[in-house]
Amino acid sequence: MSPNNDEWFDRALSVIPGGVDSPVRSFASVGGRPFTVASGSGSTLTDVEGNTYLDYVQSYGASLLGHADSRVVAAVTRAALNGSTFGAPTPGEVLLAERLCELVAGMEQVRFVSSGTEAVMSALRVARGATGRDRILKFDGCYHGHADSVLVAGGSGVAQLGLPGSAGVPNGAVADTIVAPYNVVPTLDETFAAVIVEPVAANMNLVAPAPGFLEGLRAECDRVGALLIFDEVITGFRLHLGGAEAVTGVTPDLWTFGKVIGGGLPIGAFGGRRSVLACLAPNGPVYQAGTLSGNPLATAAGLKVLSVVDQPALDGLIVRVQQFGQSLEAALRSGGLGATVLSAGPLLGLYVGETNPVAPTNYAEAKAICGGPMYAKLFHALLERGVALAPGAYEVLFPSFAHSDEDFARTLEVATEAARFVVNQ
Ligand SMILES: *Cc1c(COP(=O)(O)O)cnc(C)c1O
């Protein structure tokens, strides 16, 4: 007999730290042990025991079309038959770069890397190289990957000097990282190379930018000559095919992308105006490189996603998902649970508590809700009923194009039942 979930996880625990290759996959914050996925198809996952779950994680947003989309599978298969990496230019990276630059107004060039983390590292290096300055400002509760300089604990209150948010990050690596609360425009000076921000924060659950916040960042960066970086690793080609700029009207100097643009394969990208990226090697003094950068399989998958999804289709998904979000809130409340479901494009932010949570505006407010015990209970009640959310209260839901109206309807039925169960526990 093939190993069951427990056996796989025991084996994982012995050879992989914590049994997982990324801590968000562990069930540390909700309790219990993760299931091991055997396969995914569209909106669903199947574990090694044959249990099927309706999946709202979708690899934390990497699968906009759903799992194993036949068009993406065909594109990747074709690419693989031609060889998967060469260490030389390929048409796929050119085509994907052209597509991204055509979609995102103001972005003239883009370079590919293999993850969102690398995209952010590279964009920060470009910003520092281009300005000749060292300091960067990030916002409390925004996640920008696990590079040393952005892995800083958020301080509440006014902007403050960052301290390492992780053991193993030397003080020196974050000495030039300043942390400020989201939704308050900080005062900068001429020592700042860049401000990096998630234009809609989607890693402290969902927190929308307040009116004027992004506009204020743009003006403050311009005032002191710092570069504004939109980290669109989640929001890119999801809020809108033109990126956050198309919905907020604010144009950054540098963009970082990941997740959606790889169609489920490892990729990241950073882009900007030609004049800003002119500092990159081989043209300029800022070094940045990667053996697998612009990987033919990843660019083929990403190109396929960004050729089958057009704006009307994305708008259609957004309408369906936002209606579903409202219904989900109502379904959970009708089961007796305090619930508020926020949306931004096709992203949903699920907040639960004893009473209906008020939409947070920053990390401190998000923590006050998400730090409670209710999410873990609801998570398990839903999972037992075949609906998989992320095993952590700070993650958003990522409904995909593969989620059908029947999937949403089933989720609503299950949600009321699960809420009732949790409340009566
Ligand atoms: C996921 C994420 C990253 C990191 O991307 P990886 O591919 O996991 O390295 C960076 N920024 C944001 C906003 C993200 O959501």
Coordinates of C-alpha atoms in Angstrom, one line a residue, residues 69-336:
D69 CA -4.7 23.8 -16.8
S70 CA -4.6 21.9 -20.1
R71 CA -3.4 24.9 -22.1
V72 CA -0.5 25.5 -19.7
V73 CA 0.4 21.8 -19.5
A74 CA 0.6 21.7 -23.3
A75 CA 2.8 24.8 -23.5
V76 CA 5.1 23.5 -20.8
T77 CA 5.3 20.1 -22.4
R78 CA 6.2 21.6 -25.8
A79 CA 8.9 23.8 -24.2
A80 CA 10.3 20.8 -22.2
L81 CA 10.7 18.8 -25.4
N82 CA 13.0 21.5 -26.8
G83 CA 15.2 21.6 -23.7
S84 CA 14.6 23.2 -20.4
T85 CA 17.6 25.6 -19.9
F86 CA 20.5 26.7 -22.0
G87 CA 22.3 29.6 -20.4
A88 CA 21.6 31.6 -23.6
P89 CA 18.8 33.9 -24.8
T90 CA 15.5 32.2 -25.8
P91 CA 12.4 33.5 -27.7
G92 CA 10.2 32.7 -24.7
E93 CA 11.7 35.3 -22.4
V94 CA 11.5 37.9 -25.1
L95 CA 7.9 37.2 -25.8
L96 CA 7.0 37.3 -22.1
A97 CA 9.0 40.5 -21.5
E98 CA 7.2 42.1 -24.5
R99 CA 3.8 41.0 -23.1
L100 CA 4.5 42.4 -19.7
C101 CA 5.8 45.7 -21.0
E102 CA 2.8 46.0 -23.3
L103 CA 0.4 45.4 -20.4
V104 CA 2.0 47.6 -17.8
A105 CA 2.0 51.3 -18.7
G106 CA 5.3 53.0 -18.1
M107 CA 7.3 49.8 -17.7
E108 CA 9.7 49.7 -20.6
Q109 CA 12.0 46.8 -19.7
V110 CA 11.8 43.8 -17.4
R111 CA 14.4 41.2 -16.3
F112 CA 13.4 37.7 -15.2
V113 CA 14.6 35.8 -12.1
S114 CA 13.4 32.7 -10.5
S115 CA 11.3 33.9 -7.5
G116 CA 9.6 36.9 -6.1
T117 CA 12.3 37.1 -3.4
E118 CA 14.9 37.5 -6.1
A119 CA 12.8 40.1 -7.9
V120 CA 12.7 42.2 -4.8
M121 CA 16.4 41.8 -4.0
S122 CA 17.2 42.9 -7.5
A123 CA 14.9 45.8 -7.6
L124 CA 16.3 47.1 -4.3
R125 CA 19.8 46.7 -5.6
V126 CA 18.8 48.7 -8.7
A127 CA 17.2 51.4 -6.6
R128 CA 20.4 51.7 -4.5
G129 CA 22.7 51.6 -7.5
A130 CA 20.6 54.1 -9.5
T131 CA 20.3 56.6 -6.6
G132 CA 23.7 56.0 -4.9
R133 CA 21.8 55.9 -1.6
D134 CA 21.4 53.0 0.9
R135 CA 18.3 53.4 2.9
I136 CA 15.0 51.8 2.0
L137 CA 11.6 52.1 3.6
K138 CA 9.1 49.2 3.9
F139 CA 5.8 49.0 5.6
D140 CA 4.9 47.0 8.7
G141 CA 3.1 43.8 7.7
C142 CA 4.1 43.9 4.0
Y143 CA 5.9 40.8 2.9
H144 CA 8.6 41.2 0.2
G145 CA 10.2 37.7 0.3
H146 CA 12.8 36.4 2.6
A147 CA 15.9 38.4 1.6
D148 CA 17.8 39.8 4.6
S149 CA 17.1 43.5 4.1
V150 CA 13.3 43.2 4.0
L151 CA 12.9 40.5 6.6
V152 CA 12.3 43.0 9.4
A153 CA 9.9 42.9 12.2
G154 CA 7.3 45.6 12.0
G155 CA 7.3 48.3 14.7
S156 CA 4.0 49.9 15.5
G157 CA 3.6 53.6 15.7
V158 CA 5.9 55.9 13.9
A159 CA 8.6 54.8 11.5
Q160 CA 11.4 53.4 13.4
L161 CA 14.8 51.8 12.9
G162 CA 14.4 48.2 11.9
L163 CA 15.6 45.2 13.9
P164 CA 16.1 41.7 12.5
G165 CA 12.8 39.9 12.1
S166 CA 14.6 36.6 11.8
A167 CA 17.5 35.0 13.6
G168 CA 20.4 34.8 11.1
V169 CA 19.8 38.3 9.7
P170 CA 22.7 40.5 10.9
N171 CA 21.9 43.9 12.2
G172 CA 24.0 45.4 9.4
A173 CA 21.7 43.9 6.8
V174 CA 18.7 45.8 8.1
A175 CA 20.4 48.9 9.4
D176 CA 19.3 50.7 6.3
T177 CA 15.7 49.4 6.4
I178 CA 13.2 51.7 8.0
V179 CA 9.8 50.2 8.9
A180 CA 6.7 52.4 8.9
P181 CA 3.0 51.7 9.5
Y182 CA 0.9 51.0 6.4
N183 CA -1.5 53.7 5.2
V184 CA 0.5 56.6 6.8
V185 CA 2.6 58.5 4.3
P186 CA 6.1 58.7 5.9
T187 CA 8.4 61.7 5.8
L188 CA 11.5 60.9 3.8
D189 CA 14.8 62.6 3.2
E190 CA 17.6 62.5 0.7
T191 CA 19.2 59.4 2.3
F192 CA 16.4 57.1 0.9
A193 CA 17.0 55.1 -2.2
A194 CA 13.5 53.6 -2.3
V195 CA 10.1 53.0 -0.8
I196 CA 8.8 49.5 -1.3
V197 CA 5.1 48.7 -0.9
E198 CA 2.4 46.2 -1.7
P199 CA 0.0 48.5 -3.5
V200 CA -2.8 46.4 -1.9
A201 CA -1.4 44.6 1.1
A202 CA -2.1 40.9 0.8
N203 CA 0.3 39.3 3.2
M204 CA -1.3 40.6 6.5
N205 CA -4.5 39.2 5.3
L206 CA -6.1 41.9 3.0
V207 CA -5.5 45.6 3.8
A208 CA -6.5 48.1 1.2
P209 CA -4.5 51.3 0.6
A210 CA -6.4 54.3 2.1
P211 CA -7.4 57.0 -0.4
G212 CA -4.3 59.2 -0.9
F213 CA -1.8 56.8 0.6
L214 CA -0.2 55.6 -2.7
E215 CA -0.5 59.1 -4.2
G216 CA 1.2 60.4 -1.1
L217 CA 4.1 57.9 -1.4
R218 CA 4.5 59.0 -5.0
A219 CA 4.7 62.7 -4.1
E220 CA 7.1 62.1 -1.1
C221 CA 9.4 59.9 -3.3
D222 CA 9.5 62.6 -5.9
R223 CA 10.2 65.3 -3.4
V224 CA 13.4 63.6 -2.2
G225 CA 14.4 61.8 -5.4
A226 CA 13.7 58.3 -4.0
L227 CA 12.3 55.5 -6.2
L228 CA 8.9 54.0 -5.6
I229 CA 8.7 50.2 -5.9
F230 CA 5.4 48.4 -6.2
D231 CA 5.8 44.8 -5.1
E232 CA 3.2 43.3 -7.3
V233 CA 4.2 39.7 -6.7
I234 CA 0.6 39.0 -5.6
T235 CA -1.3 41.9 -7.2
G236 CA 0.3 41.8 -10.6
F237 CA -2.0 40.7 -13.5
R238 CA -4.6 39.8 -10.9
L239 CA -6.1 43.1 -9.7
H240 CA -5.9 44.2 -13.4
L241 CA -3.8 43.2 -16.3
G242 CA -2.2 46.6 -16.2
G243 CA -1.1 46.0 -12.6
A244 CA -2.1 48.1 -9.5
E245 CA -1.3 51.3 -11.4
A246 CA -4.4 50.6 -13.7
V247 CA -6.7 50.7 -10.6
T248 CA -4.9 53.2 -8.4
G249 CA -3.6 55.7 -11.0
V250 CA -0.2 55.7 -9.3
T251 CA 2.8 54.8 -11.4
P252 CA 5.9 53.4 -9.6
D253 CA 9.5 53.6 -10.8
L254 CA 10.1 49.9 -10.3
W255 CA 7.8 46.9 -10.3
T256 CA 8.3 43.4 -9.0
F257 CA 6.3 40.4 -10.2
G258 CA 6.1 36.7 -9.5
K259 CA 3.4 34.1 -8.9
V260 CA 0.9 34.6 -11.8
I261 CA 3.5 35.3 -14.4
G262 CA 5.0 31.8 -14.1
G263 CA 1.8 29.9 -14.5
G264 CA 2.8 27.7 -11.6
L265 CA 6.5 27.4 -12.4
P266 CA 9.3 29.2 -10.6
I267 CA 9.7 32.8 -11.8
G268 CA 10.0 36.4 -10.7
A269 CA 10.6 39.6 -12.6
F270 CA 11.5 43.2 -12.0
G271 CA 11.0 46.0 -14.4
G272 CA 11.0 49.8 -14.9
R273 CA 12.0 52.5 -17.2
R274 CA 15.0 52.0 -19.5
S275 CA 16.8 54.9 -17.9
V276 CA 16.5 53.3 -14.4
L277 CA 17.5 49.8 -15.5
A278 CA 20.4 51.2 -17.5
C279 CA 22.6 50.7 -14.4
L280 CA 22.3 46.9 -14.6
A281 CA 25.1 44.7 -15.8
P282 CA 26.2 44.2 -18.6
N283 CA 25.4 47.8 -19.4
G284 CA 26.1 49.3 -15.9
P285 CA 27.7 48.6 -12.6
V286 CA 24.8 46.9 -10.7
Y287 CA 25.4 43.2 -10.9
Q288 CA 22.5 40.7 -11.0
A289 CA 22.4 37.2 -12.5
G290 CA 20.8 33.8 -12.5
T291 CA 21.5 30.4 -14.1
L292 CA 17.8 29.6 -14.6
S293 CA 16.6 33.2 -15.1
G294 CA 14.2 33.5 -18.0
N295 CA 13.7 29.7 -17.8
P296 CA 12.0 28.4 -21.0
L297 CA 9.4 26.3 -19.1
A298 CA 8.5 29.1 -16.8
T299 CA 8.2 31.7 -19.5
A300 CA 6.2 29.3 -21.7
A301 CA 3.7 28.8 -18.8
G302 CA 3.5 32.5 -18.0
L303 CA 3.1 33.5 -21.6
K304 CA 0.2 31.0 -22.0
V305 CA -1.5 32.4 -18.9
L306 CA -1.1 36.0 -20.1
S307 CA -2.4 35.1 -23.5
V308 CA -5.5 33.3 -22.5
V309 CA -6.5 35.8 -19.9
D310 CA -7.7 39.1 -21.3
Q311 CA -9.2 42.1 -19.4
P312 CA -12.9 41.2 -20.0
A313 CA -12.2 37.7 -18.7
L314 CA -10.4 39.0 -15.6
D315 CA -13.2 41.5 -15.0
G316 CA -15.7 38.6 -15.2
L317 CA -13.7 36.6 -12.6
I318 CA -13.5 39.7 -10.3
V319 CA -17.3 40.2 -10.4
R320 CA -18.0 36.5 -9.7
V321 CA -15.4 36.4 -6.9
Q322 CA -16.6 39.6 -5.2
Q323 CA -20.2 38.3 -5.2
F324 CA -19.0 35.1 -3.8
G325 CA -17.1 37.0 -1.1
Q326 CA -20.2 38.8 0.0
S327 CA -22.1 35.5 0.0
L328 CA -19.4 33.9 2.0
E329 CA -19.6 36.6 4.6
A330 CA -23.3 36.2 4.9
A331 CA -23.0 32.4 5.0
L332 CA -20.5 32.5 7.9
R333 CA -22.6 35.0 9.8
S334 CA -25.8 33.0 9.3
G335 CA -23.9 30.1 11.0
G336 CA -23.4 32.4 14.0

